[in-house]
Every structure is written in structure tokens, then in C-alpha cells.
Amino acid sequence: MSGTKKTIVQRHKIADYLNVGTEEAPEWVLMGTGFTTLDESPGAQTESVKYVNEASSSSCVTGYETSFPFEAEHIVEEEAVDAIYMVGRNHYTGSDAEFEYCRVELWNKASGGSASATAYEARKFRVSCEVSDYSGENKQTISGNLNAVGDPVLGTFDIKSKKFTEAAA
């Protein structure tokens, strides 16, 4: 048995934030209380080819179709949950059903001279909000997917100031 330490990332070490404001005046709110599930499915797209001189096919990743399946109890005071509910309630489509979404790695401190003590590595996505179900016998729950629109933007997120900073190119 190896004596090497293994750090396993637990779910509470991933912080999810939804911008319920605008891109010009962001208002990032934590997607915590209310959410019972908020996962990530990278959805790698692959292409395979088998050459005539090979017995097996070769595959390569050609793109991603990322989605973030969620389920949340509808707690009106939780701004992220209520913003998602409004998309389904009002049947928003197109850009009206889109948000900025940040996934923050709380185990991965931001590095660099200008990084604050409360900044962590993060990815910012534009997502379309797909509300697929609103149900419950007692508590009402909302479920669906946040579907990535385009590529993620790498950077850092300061959990105190609630500011995303894009990584230098």
C-alpha cells in the first residue's frame, strides 16, 4: 500500500455562481441553498476512423457539448433558483433564457502576484437554461440543464468581491 496522500475533491469544494444581473453590471449569486444536484457533463464529441492496415479504430475528441444537470427546491429567496424558475414559468427562449455561469474550484487557489486570498481558479460559461420539470407533491422542485453556449472562458473568481477575471491570453 502506497503512503502517497490522495486529495479527493468533495462536492462542497466546487462553488457555482449565476449572474442574475447583466454582463455590464454583473450580480453573481451562489447556487447553493436549494440546489440538491448540480453536476457537470462535459459531453465529449468524438470521431472514429479505422484505417485499412489497422485492426482497431482510432478516436479523437472533436468538440464538447457541455451541460450542467440540476435539481433545486424552489426557495423564492434564493435568487439563482428563482431566476431559473422564471425562465420556465415565462417560457423564455433564445438570449432571454441565457445566463453567465461560473464554476469555481475552491481547492485550487489563484496564483500570481495580483491574486487575492479569496480568488480561485474558475471557468465562466454562457449557458442556456432548459427548465424541463417543475413538480412536487409538497415541496416544488425545478429540474433541467444549463447547456453551454460556446467555449468556457478560463480565469479566476474572487468569492469575496464576486468578480470574475479572465486569464491572460
CSV table of N, CA and C in Angstrom, one decimal:
chain,number,residue,atom,x,y,z
A,1,MET,N,0.8,-1.2,0.0
A,1,MET,CA,0.0,0.0,0.0
A,1,MET,C,0.9,1.2,0.0
A,2,SER,N,0.6,2.2,-0.9
A,2,SER,CA,1.4,3.4,-1.0
A,2,SER,C,1.1,4.4,0.1
A,3,GLY,N,2.1,5.1,0.5
A,3,GLY,CA,1.9,6.1,1.6
A,3,GLY,C,1.6,7.5,1.0
A,4,THR,N,1.3,7.6,-0.3
A,4,THR,CA,1.1,8.8,-1.0
A,4,THR,C,-0.3,9.4,-0.7
A,5,LYS,N,-0.3,10.6,-0.3
A,5,LYS,CA,-1.5,11.3,0.0
A,5,LYS,C,-2.4,11.5,-1.2
A,6,LYS,N,-3.7,11.2,-1.1
A,6,LYS,CA,-4.6,11.4,-2.2
A,6,LYS,C,-5.7,12.4,-1.8
A,7,THR,N,-5.7,13.5,-2.4
A,7,THR,CA,-6.7,14.5,-2.1
A,7,THR,C,-7.9,14.4,-3.0
A,8,ILE,N,-9.0,13.9,-2.5
A,8,ILE,CA,-10.2,13.8,-3.3
A,8,ILE,C,-11.1,15.0,-3.2
A,9,VAL,N,-11.5,15.6,-4.3
A,9,VAL,CA,-12.3,16.8,-4.3
A,9,VAL,C,-13.7,16.4,-3.9
A,10,GLN,N,-14.2,17.0,-2.9
A,10,GLN,CA,-15.6,16.8,-2.4
A,10,GLN,C,-16.5,17.9,-3.1
A,11,ARG,N,-17.8,17.6,-3.2
A,11,ARG,CA,-18.7,18.5,-3.9
A,11,ARG,C,-18.7,19.9,-3.3
A,12,HIS,N,-18.6,20.0,-2.0
A,12,HIS,CA,-18.7,21.3,-1.4
A,12,HIS,C,-17.4,22.2,-1.7
A,13,LYS,N,-16.5,21.6,-2.4
A,13,LYS,CA,-15.3,22.3,-2.9
A,13,LYS,C,-15.4,22.9,-4.3
A,14,ILE,N,-16.6,22.8,-4.8
A,14,ILE,CA,-17.0,23.4,-6.1
A,14,ILE,C,-18.1,24.4,-5.8
A,15,ALA,N,-17.8,25.6,-6.1
A,15,ALA,CA,-18.8,26.7,-5.9
A,15,ALA,C,-19.4,27.1,-7.3
A,16,ASP,N,-20.7,27.2,-7.4
A,16,ASP,CA,-21.3,27.6,-8.6
A,16,ASP,C,-22.0,28.9,-8.4
A,17,TYR,N,-21.8,29.8,-9.4
A,17,TYR,CA,-22.4,31.2,-9.3
A,17,TYR,C,-23.1,31.5,-10.6
A,18,LEU,N,-24.3,32.1,-10.5
A,18,LEU,CA,-25.1,32.5,-11.6
A,18,LEU,C,-25.2,34.0,-11.6
A,19,ASN,N,-25.0,34.6,-12.8
A,19,ASN,CA,-25.1,36.1,-12.9
A,19,ASN,C,-26.6,36.4,-13.1
A,20,VAL,N,-27.2,37.0,-12.1
A,20,VAL,CA,-28.7,37.3,-12.3
A,20,VAL,C,-28.8,38.8,-12.7
A,21,GLY,N,-27.7,39.5,-12.9
A,21,GLY,CA,-27.6,40.9,-13.3
A,21,GLY,C,-27.4,40.9,-14.8
A,22,THR,N,-26.6,41.8,-15.3
A,22,THR,CA,-26.3,41.8,-16.7
A,22,THR,C,-24.8,41.7,-16.9
A,23,GLU,N,-24.3,41.5,-18.1
A,23,GLU,CA,-22.9,41.4,-18.3
A,23,GLU,C,-22.2,42.7,-18.0
A,24,GLU,N,-22.8,43.8,-18.2
A,24,GLU,CA,-22.3,45.2,-17.9
A,24,GLU,C,-22.3,45.4,-16.4
A,25,ALA,N,-23.3,45.0,-15.7
A,25,ALA,CA,-23.4,45.1,-14.2
A,25,ALA,C,-23.7,43.8,-13.6
A,26,PRO,N,-22.7,42.9,-13.5
A,26,PRO,CA,-22.9,41.5,-13.0
A,26,PRO,C,-23.4,41.5,-11.6
A,27,GLU,N,-24.2,40.6,-11.3
A,27,GLU,CA,-24.7,40.3,-9.9
A,27,GLU,C,-24.6,38.8,-9.7
A,28,TRP,N,-23.4,38.4,-9.3
A,28,TRP,CA,-23.2,36.9,-9.1
A,28,TRP,C,-23.8,36.4,-7.8
A,29,VAL,N,-24.6,35.4,-7.9
A,29,VAL,CA,-25.2,34.8,-6.7
A,29,VAL,C,-24.8,33.3,-6.6
A,30,LEU,N,-24.6,32.9,-5.4
A,30,LEU,CA,-24.2,31.5,-5.2
A,30,LEU,C,-25.4,30.5,-5.4
A,31,MET,N,-25.1,29.5,-6.1
A,31,MET,CA,-26.1,28.4,-6.4
A,31,MET,C,-25.8,27.4,-5.3
A,32,GLY,N,-26.3,27.6,-4.1
A,32,GLY,CA,-26.0,26.7,-3.0
A,32,GLY,C,-27.3,26.2,-2.4
A,33,THR,N,-27.8,26.9,-1.4
A,33,THR,CA,-29.1,26.5,-0.8
A,33,THR,C,-30.2,26.4,-1.8
A,34,GLY,N,-30.9,25.3,-1.7
A,34,GLY,CA,-32.0,25.0,-2.7
A,34,GLY,C,-31.5,23.9,-3.7
A,35,PHE,N,-30.3,24.0,-4.1
A,35,PHE,CA,-29.8,23.0,-5.1
A,35,PHE,C,-29.5,21.7,-4.5
A,36,THR,N,-30.1,20.6,-4.9
A,36,THR,CA,-29.8,19.3,-4.4
A,36,THR,C,-28.9,18.6,-5.3
A,37,THR,N,-28.9,19.0,-6.6
A,37,THR,CA,-28.0,18.4,-7.6
A,37,THR,C,-27.6,19.6,-8.5
A,38,LEU,N,-26.3,19.6,-8.8
A,38,LEU,CA,-25.7,20.5,-9.9
A,38,LEU,C,-24.4,19.9,-10.3
A,39,ASP,N,-24.5,19.1,-11.4
A,39,ASP,CA,-23.4,18.3,-11.9
A,39,ASP,C,-22.8,18.9,-13.2
A,40,GLU,N,-21.8,18.3,-13.7
A,40,GLU,CA,-21.2,18.7,-14.9
A,40,GLU,C,-21.0,17.5,-15.8
A,41,SER,N,-21.5,17.6,-17.1
A,41,SER,CA,-21.4,16.6,-18.1
A,41,SER,C,-20.7,17.2,-19.3
A,42,PRO,N,-19.4,17.0,-19.4
A,42,PRO,CA,-18.6,17.6,-20.5
A,42,PRO,C,-19.1,17.3,-21.9
A,43,GLY,N,-19.7,16.1,-22.0
A,43,GLY,CA,-20.3,15.7,-23.3
A,43,GLY,C,-19.3,15.7,-24.5
A,44,ALA,N,-18.1,15.0,-24.3
A,44,ALA,CA,-17.1,15.0,-25.3
A,44,ALA,C,-17.7,14.4,-26.6
A,45,GLN,N,-17.5,15.0,-27.7
A,45,GLN,CA,-17.9,14.5,-29.0
A,45,GLN,C,-16.7,13.9,-29.7
A,46,THR,N,-16.8,12.7,-30.2
A,46,THR,CA,-15.7,12.0,-30.8
A,46,THR,C,-15.9,11.7,-32.3
A,47,GLU,N,-14.8,11.4,-32.9
A,47,GLU,CA,-14.9,10.9,-34.3
A,47,GLU,C,-13.9,9.7,-34.4
A,48,SER,N,-14.4,8.7,-35.0
A,48,SER,CA,-13.5,7.5,-35.2
A,48,SER,C,-13.2,7.2,-36.6
A,49,VAL,N,-12.1,6.6,-36.8
A,49,VAL,CA,-11.7,6.2,-38.1
A,49,VAL,C,-10.9,4.9,-38.0
A,50,LYS,N,-11.1,4.0,-39.0
A,50,LYS,CA,-10.4,2.7,-39.0
A,50,LYS,C,-9.6,2.7,-40.3
A,51,TYR,N,-8.3,2.6,-40.2
A,51,TYR,CA,-7.5,2.6,-41.4
A,51,TYR,C,-7.4,1.1,-41.9
A,52,VAL,N,-7.2,1.0,-43.2
A,52,VAL,CA,-7.2,-0.4,-43.8
A,52,VAL,C,-6.1,-1.3,-43.2
A,53,ASN,N,-5.0,-0.7,-42.7
A,53,ASN,CA,-3.9,-1.5,-42.2
A,53,ASN,C,-4.0,-1.7,-40.7
A,54,GLU,N,-5.1,-1.3,-40.1
A,54,GLU,CA,-5.2,-1.5,-38.6
A,54,GLU,C,-6.4,-2.3,-38.3
A,55,ALA,N,-6.3,-3.1,-37.2
A,55,ALA,CA,-7.4,-4.0,-36.7
A,55,ALA,C,-8.4,-3.2,-35.9
A,56,SER,N,-8.0,-2.1,-35.3
A,56,SER,CA,-8.9,-1.3,-34.4
A,56,SER,C,-9.0,0.1,-34.9
A,57,SER,N,-10.1,0.7,-34.5
A,57,SER,CA,-10.4,2.1,-34.9
A,57,SER,C,-9.6,3.0,-33.9
A,58,SER,N,-9.4,4.2,-34.4
A,58,SER,CA,-8.8,5.3,-33.6
A,58,SER,C,-9.8,6.4,-33.4
A,59,SER,N,-9.8,7.0,-32.2
A,59,SER,CA,-10.8,8.0,-32.0
A,59,SER,C,-10.1,9.3,-31.6
A,60,CYS,N,-10.7,10.4,-31.9
A,60,CYS,CA,-10.2,11.7,-31.4
A,60,CYS,C,-11.4,12.5,-30.9
A,61,VAL,N,-11.1,13.4,-29.9
A,61,VAL,CA,-12.2,14.3,-29.4
A,61,VAL,C,-12.2,15.5,-30.4
A,62,THR,N,-13.4,15.8,-30.9
A,62,THR,CA,-13.6,16.8,-31.9
A,62,THR,C,-14.3,18.1,-31.3
A,63,GLY,N,-14.9,17.9,-30.1
A,63,GLY,CA,-15.6,19.0,-29.5
A,63,GLY,C,-16.3,18.6,-28.2
A,64,TYR,N,-17.1,19.5,-27.7
A,64,TYR,CA,-17.8,19.3,-26.4
A,64,TYR,C,-19.2,19.8,-26.5
A,65,GLU,N,-20.1,19.1,-25.8
A,65,GLU,CA,-21.5,19.6,-25.7
A,65,GLU,C,-21.8,19.5,-24.2
A,66,THR,N,-21.2,20.5,-23.5
A,66,THR,CA,-21.3,20.5,-22.0
A,66,THR,C,-22.7,20.9,-21.5
A,67,SER,N,-23.1,20.2,-20.5
A,67,SER,CA,-24.4,20.6,-19.8
A,67,SER,C,-24.2,20.4,-18.3
A,68,PHE,N,-25.0,21.1,-17.6
A,68,PHE,CA,-24.9,21.1,-16.1
A,68,PHE,C,-26.3,20.7,-15.6
A,69,PRO,N,-26.6,19.4,-15.5
A,69,PRO,CA,-27.9,19.0,-15.0
A,69,PRO,C,-28.1,19.5,-13.5
A,70,PHE,N,-29.3,20.0,-13.3
A,70,PHE,CA,-29.6,20.5,-11.9
A,70,PHE,C,-31.0,20.1,-11.4
A,71,GLU,N,-31.1,20.1,-10.1
A,71,GLU,CA,-32.4,19.9,-9.4
A,71,GLU,C,-32.4,20.8,-8.2
A,72,ALA,N,-33.4,21.6,-8.0
A,72,ALA,CA,-33.4,22.5,-6.9
A,72,ALA,C,-34.8,22.6,-6.3
A,73,GLU,N,-34.9,22.8,-5.0
A,73,GLU,CA,-36.1,23.1,-4.4
A,73,GLU,C,-36.4,24.6,-4.6
A,74,HIS,N,-37.7,24.9,-4.9
A,74,HIS,CA,-38.0,26.3,-5.3
A,74,HIS,C,-38.1,27.1,-4.0
A,75,ILE,N,-37.0,27.8,-3.6
A,75,ILE,CA,-37.0,28.7,-2.5
A,75,ILE,C,-36.9,30.1,-3.1
A,76,VAL,N,-38.0,30.8,-2.9
A,76,VAL,CA,-38.2,32.1,-3.5
A,76,VAL,C,-37.0,33.1,-3.2
A,77,GLU,N,-36.5,33.0,-1.9
A,77,GLU,CA,-35.5,33.9,-1.5
A,77,GLU,C,-34.1,33.6,-2.1
A,78,GLU,N,-34.0,32.5,-2.7
A,78,GLU,CA,-32.7,32.1,-3.3
A,78,GLU,C,-32.7,32.6,-4.8
A,79,GLU,N,-32.0,33.7,-5.0
A,79,GLU,CA,-32.1,34.4,-6.3
A,79,GLU,C,-31.8,33.5,-7.5
A,80,ALA,N,-30.8,32.6,-7.4
A,80,ALA,CA,-30.4,31.8,-8.6
A,80,ALA,C,-31.6,30.8,-8.9
A,81,VAL,N,-32.2,30.2,-7.9
A,81,VAL,CA,-33.3,29.3,-8.1
A,81,VAL,C,-34.5,30.0,-8.7
A,82,ASP,N,-34.8,31.2,-8.1
A,82,ASP,CA,-35.9,31.9,-8.6
A,82,ASP,C,-35.7,32.4,-10.1
A,83,ALA,N,-34.5,32.8,-10.4
A,83,ALA,CA,-34.2,33.2,-11.8
A,83,ALA,C,-34.4,32.1,-12.8
A,84,ILE,N,-34.0,30.9,-12.4
A,84,ILE,CA,-34.2,29.7,-13.2
A,84,ILE,C,-35.6,29.4,-13.4
A,85,TYR,N,-36.4,29.5,-12.3
A,85,TYR,CA,-37.8,29.2,-12.3
A,85,TYR,C,-38.5,30.2,-13.3
A,86,MET,N,-38.1,31.5,-13.3
A,86,MET,CA,-38.7,32.4,-14.2
A,86,MET,C,-38.6,32.1,-15.6
A,87,VAL,N,-37.4,31.5,-16.0
A,87,VAL,CA,-37.2,31.1,-17.4
A,87,VAL,C,-38.3,30.1,-17.8
A,88,GLY,N,-38.5,29.1,-17.0
A,88,GLY,CA,-39.6,28.1,-17.3
A,88,GLY,C,-41.0,28.6,-17.2
A,89,ARG,N,-41.2,29.4,-16.1
A,89,ARG,CA,-42.5,30.0,-15.9
A,89,ARG,C,-43.0,30.9,-17.0
A,90,ASN,N,-42.1,31.7,-17.5
A,90,ASN,CA,-42.4,32.7,-18.6
A,90,ASN,C,-42.1,32.2,-20.0
A,91,HIS,N,-41.6,30.9,-20.1
A,91,HIS,CA,-41.3,30.4,-21.4
A,91,HIS,C,-40.3,31.2,-22.2
A,92,TYR,N,-39.2,31.7,-21.5
A,92,TYR,CA,-38.2,32.5,-22.1
A,92,TYR,C,-37.5,31.6,-23.2
A,93,THR,N,-37.1,32.2,-24.3
A,93,THR,CA,-36.3,31.5,-25.3
A,93,THR,C,-35.2,32.4,-25.7
A,94,GLY,N,-34.3,31.8,-26.5
A,94,GLY,CA,-33.1,32.5,-27.0
A,94,GLY,C,-32.3,33.1,-26.0
A,95,SER,N,-31.8,34.3,-26.2
A,95,SER,CA,-30.9,35.0,-25.3
A,95,SER,C,-31.7,35.4,-24.0
A,96,ASP,N,-33.0,35.4,-24.0
A,96,ASP,CA,-33.7,35.7,-22.7
A,96,ASP,C,-33.6,34.5,-21.7
A,97,ALA,N,-33.2,33.4,-22.2
A,97,ALA,CA,-33.1,32.2,-21.4
A,97,ALA,C,-31.6,31.9,-21.1
A,98,GLU,N,-30.7,32.9,-21.3
A,98,GLU,CA,-29.3,32.6,-21.1
A,98,GLU,C,-28.8,33.4,-19.9
A,99,PHE,N,-27.8,32.8,-19.3
A,99,PHE,CA,-27.1,33.4,-18.2
A,99,PHE,C,-25.6,33.2,-18.3
A,100,GLU,N,-24.8,34.0,-17.5
A,100,GLU,CA,-23.4,33.7,-17.3
A,100,GLU,C,-23.4,32.8,-16.1
A,101,TYR,N,-22.5,31.9,-16.1
A,101,TYR,CA,-22.4,30.9,-15.1
A,101,TYR,C,-20.9,30.6,-14.8
A,102,CYS,N,-20.5,30.7,-13.5
A,102,CYS,CA,-19.1,30.4,-13.1
A,102,CYS,C,-19.0,29.2,-12.3
A,103,ARG,N,-18.1,28.3,-12.6
A,103,ARG,CA,-17.8,27.1,-11.8
A,103,ARG,C,-16.4,27.4,-11.2
A,104,VAL,N,-16.4,27.4,-9.8
A,104,VAL,CA,-15.2,27.8,-9.1
A,104,VAL,C,-14.6,26.6,-8.3
A,105,GLU,N,-13.3,26.5,-8.5
A,105,GLU,CA,-12.6,25.3,-7.8
A,105,GLU,C,-12.0,25.8,-6.5
A,106,LEU,N,-12.7,25.6,-5.4
A,106,LEU,CA,-12.3,26.1,-4.1
A,106,LEU,C,-11.1,25.4,-3.6
A,107,TRP,N,-10.6,24.3,-4.2
A,107,TRP,CA,-9.4,23.6,-3.8
A,107,TRP,C,-8.2,24.2,-4.5
A,108,ASN,N,-8.4,25.1,-5.5
A,108,ASN,CA,-7.4,25.5,-6.4
A,108,ASN,C,-7.2,27.0,-6.4
A,109,LYS,N,-6.4,27.5,-5.4
A,109,LYS,CA,-6.2,28.9,-5.2
A,109,LYS,C,-5.6,29.5,-6.4
A,110,ALA,N,-6.0,30.8,-6.7
A,110,ALA,CA,-5.4,31.5,-7.8
A,110,ALA,C,-4.0,31.8,-7.5
A,111,SER,N,-3.2,31.8,-8.5
A,111,SER,CA,-1.8,32.1,-8.3
A,111,SER,C,-1.4,33.4,-9.0
A,112,GLY,N,-0.3,34.0,-8.7
A,112,GLY,CA,0.1,35.3,-9.3
A,112,GLY,C,0.1,36.4,-8.3
A,113,GLY,N,0.9,37.4,-8.6
A,113,GLY,CA,1.1,38.5,-7.6
A,113,GLY,C,-0.1,39.3,-7.3
A,114,SER,N,-1.1,39.4,-8.3
A,114,SER,CA,-2.2,40.2,-8.0
A,114,SER,C,-3.4,39.4,-7.5
A,115,ALA,N,-3.3,38.1,-7.3
A,115,ALA,CA,-4.4,37.3,-6.9
A,115,ALA,C,-4.7,37.5,-5.4
A,116,SER,N,-5.9,37.8,-5.1
A,116,SER,CA,-6.3,38.0,-3.7
A,116,SER,C,-6.4,36.6,-2.9
A,117,ALA,N,-6.5,36.7,-1.6
A,117,ALA,CA,-6.5,35.5,-0.8
A,117,ALA,C,-7.8,34.7,-1.0
A,118,THR,N,-8.8,35.4,-1.6
A,118,THR,CA,-10.1,34.8,-1.8
A,118,THR,C,-10.4,34.5,-3.3
A,119,ALA,N,-9.4,34.4,-4.1
A,119,ALA,CA,-9.6,34.2,-5.5
A,119,ALA,C,-9.1,32.7,-5.8
A,120,TYR,N,-9.9,32.1,-6.7
A,120,TYR,CA,-9.7,30.7,-7.0
A,120,TYR,C,-9.8,30.5,-8.5
A,121,GLU,N,-9.2,29.4,-9.0
A,121,GLU,CA,-9.3,29.1,-10.5
A,121,GLU,C,-10.8,28.9,-10.8
A,122,ALA,N,-11.2,29.3,-12.0
A,122,ALA,CA,-12.6,29.2,-12.3
A,122,ALA,C,-12.8,29.2,-13.8
A,123,ARG,N,-14.0,28.7,-14.3
A,123,ARG,CA,-14.4,28.7,-15.7
A,123,ARG,C,-15.7,29.5,-15.8
A,124,LYS,N,-15.8,30.4,-16.7
A,124,LYS,CA,-17.1,31.1,-16.9
A,124,LYS,C,-17.7,30.6,-18.2
A,125,PHE,N,-18.9,30.2,-18.2
A,125,PHE,CA,-19.7,29.7,-19.3
A,125,PHE,C,-20.9,30.7,-19.6
A,126,ARG,N,-21.3,30.8,-20.8
A,126,ARG,CA,-22.6,31.3,-21.2
A,126,ARG,C,-23.4,30.0,-21.3
A,127,VAL,N,-24.6,30.0,-20.6
A,127,VAL,CA,-25.4,28.8,-20.7
A,127,VAL,C,-26.9,29.2,-21.0
A,128,SER,N,-27.5,28.3,-21.7
A,128,SER,CA,-28.9,28.4,-22.0
A,128,SER,C,-29.6,27.6,-20.9
A,129,CYS,N,-30.6,28.1,-20.3
A,129,CYS,CA,-31.3,27.4,-19.2
A,129,CYS,C,-32.5,26.7,-19.7
A,130,GLU,N,-32.4,25.4,-19.6
A,130,GLU,CA,-33.5,24.5,-20.0
A,130,GLU,C,-34.2,24.0,-18.8
A,131,VAL,N,-35.4,24.5,-18.5
A,131,VAL,CA,-36.2,24.0,-17.4
A,131,VAL,C,-37.1,22.9,-17.9
A,132,SER,N,-36.9,21.7,-17.5
A,132,SER,CA,-37.6,20.5,-18.0
A,132,SER,C,-38.8,20.1,-17.1
A,133,ASP,N,-38.7,20.4,-15.8
A,133,ASP,CA,-39.8,19.9,-14.9
A,133,ASP,C,-39.9,20.9,-13.7
A,134,TYR,N,-41.1,21.1,-13.4
A,134,TYR,CA,-41.5,21.8,-12.1
A,134,TYR,C,-42.5,21.0,-11.5
A,135,SER,N,-42.2,20.3,-10.4
A,135,SER,CA,-43.1,19.4,-9.8
A,135,SER,C,-42.9,19.2,-8.3
A,136,GLY,N,-43.8,18.4,-7.7
A,136,GLY,CA,-43.6,18.0,-6.3
A,136,GLY,C,-45.0,17.9,-5.7
A,137,GLU,N,-45.2,17.0,-4.8
A,137,GLU,CA,-46.4,16.8,-4.1
A,137,GLU,C,-46.5,17.8,-3.0
A,138,ASN,N,-45.4,18.1,-2.3
A,138,ASN,CA,-45.4,19.1,-1.2
A,138,ASN,C,-44.4,20.2,-1.7
A,139,LYS,N,-43.1,20.0,-1.5
A,139,LYS,CA,-42.2,21.0,-2.0
A,139,LYS,C,-42.1,21.0,-3.5
A,140,GLN,N,-42.1,22.1,-4.1
A,140,GLN,CA,-41.9,22.2,-5.5
A,140,GLN,C,-40.4,22.2,-5.9
A,141,THR,N,-40.1,21.4,-6.9
A,141,THR,CA,-38.7,21.3,-7.3
A,141,THR,C,-38.7,21.7,-8.8
A,142,ILE,N,-37.5,22.2,-9.2
A,142,ILE,CA,-37.2,22.6,-10.5
A,142,ILE,C,-36.1,21.7,-11.0
A,143,SER,N,-36.2,21.2,-12.2
A,143,SER,CA,-35.1,20.4,-12.7
A,143,SER,C,-34.9,20.7,-14.2
A,144,GLY,N,-33.7,20.5,-14.7
A,144,GLY,CA,-33.3,20.8,-16.1
A,144,GLY,C,-31.8,20.8,-16.3
A,145,ASN,N,-31.4,21.5,-17.2
A,145,ASN,CA,-30.0,21.6,-17.6
A,145,ASN,C,-29.6,23.1,-17.9
A,146,LEU,N,-28.4,23.4,-17.5
A,146,LEU,CA,-27.7,24.6,-18.0
A,146,LEU,C,-26.8,24.1,-19.1
A,147,ASN,N,-27.1,24.5,-20.4
A,147,ASN,CA,-26.4,24.0,-21.5
A,147,ASN,C,-25.4,25.0,-22.0
A,148,ALA,N,-24.1,24.6,-22.1
A,148,ALA,CA,-23.1,25.6,-22.5
A,148,ALA,C,-23.4,26.1,-23.9
A,149,VAL,N,-23.1,27.4,-24.1
A,149,VAL,CA,-23.2,28.1,-25.4
A,149,VAL,C,-21.8,28.5,-25.7
A,150,GLY,N,-21.1,27.8,-26.6
A,150,GLY,CA,-19.7,28.2,-26.9
A,150,GLY,C,-18.8,27.6,-25.9
A,151,ASP,N,-17.6,28.1,-26.0
A,151,ASP,CA,-16.5,27.6,-25.2
A,151,ASP,C,-16.4,28.3,-23.8
A,152,PRO,N,-15.9,27.6,-22.8
A,152,PRO,CA,-15.7,28.3,-21.5
A,152,PRO,C,-14.6,29.3,-21.6
A,153,VAL,N,-14.6,30.3,-20.7
A,153,VAL,CA,-13.6,31.3,-20.5
A,153,VAL,C,-12.8,30.9,-19.2
A,154,LEU,N,-11.5,30.7,-19.3
A,154,LEU,CA,-10.7,30.4,-18.1
A,154,LEU,C,-10.3,31.7,-17.4
A,155,GLY,N,-10.3,31.6,-16.1
A,155,GLY,CA,-9.9,32.7,-15.3
A,155,GLY,C,-9.9,32.4,-13.8
A,156,THR,N,-10.1,33.5,-13.0
A,156,THR,CA,-10.3,33.3,-11.6
A,156,THR,C,-11.5,34.0,-11.1
A,157,PHE,N,-12.0,33.6,-10.0
A,157,PHE,CA,-13.2,34.2,-9.4
A,157,PHE,C,-12.9,34.5,-7.9
A,158,ASP,N,-13.1,35.7,-7.5
A,158,ASP,CA,-12.9,36.1,-6.1
A,158,ASP,C,-14.3,36.0,-5.4
A,159,ILE,N,-14.3,35.0,-4.5
A,159,ILE,CA,-15.6,34.7,-3.8
A,159,ILE,C,-16.0,35.8,-2.8
A,160,LYS,N,-15.1,36.7,-2.5
A,160,LYS,CA,-15.5,37.8,-1.6
A,160,LYS,C,-16.1,39.0,-2.4
A,161,SER,N,-15.3,39.4,-3.4
A,161,SER,CA,-15.8,40.5,-4.2
A,161,SER,C,-16.8,40.1,-5.3
A,162,LYS,N,-16.9,38.8,-5.5
A,162,LYS,CA,-17.8,38.2,-6.6
A,162,LYS,C,-17.4,38.8,-7.9
A,163,LYS,N,-16.2,38.7,-8.3
A,163,LYS,CA,-15.7,39.2,-9.6
A,163,LYS,C,-14.9,38.1,-10.3
A,164,PHE,N,-15.3,37.9,-11.6
A,164,PHE,CA,-14.5,37.0,-12.4
A,164,PHE,C,-13.5,37.8,-13.2
A,165,THR,N,-12.3,37.3,-13.3
A,165,THR,CA,-11.2,37.9,-14.0
A,165,THR,C,-10.7,36.9,-15.1
A,166,GLU,N,-10.8,37.3,-16.3
A,166,GLU,CA,-10.3,36.4,-17.4
A,166,GLU,C,-8.8,36.2,-17.3
A,167,ALA,N,-8.4,35.0,-17.6
A,167,ALA,CA,-6.9,34.7,-17.6
A,167,ALA,C,-6.3,35.4,-18.8
A,168,ALA,N,-5.0,35.8,-18.6
A,168,ALA,CA,-4.3,36.4,-19.7
A,168,ALA,C,-4.1,35.4,-20.8
A,169,ALA,N,-4.2,35.9,-22.0
A,169,ALA,CA,-4.0,35.0,-23.2
A,169,ALA,C,-2.7,34.4,-23.3
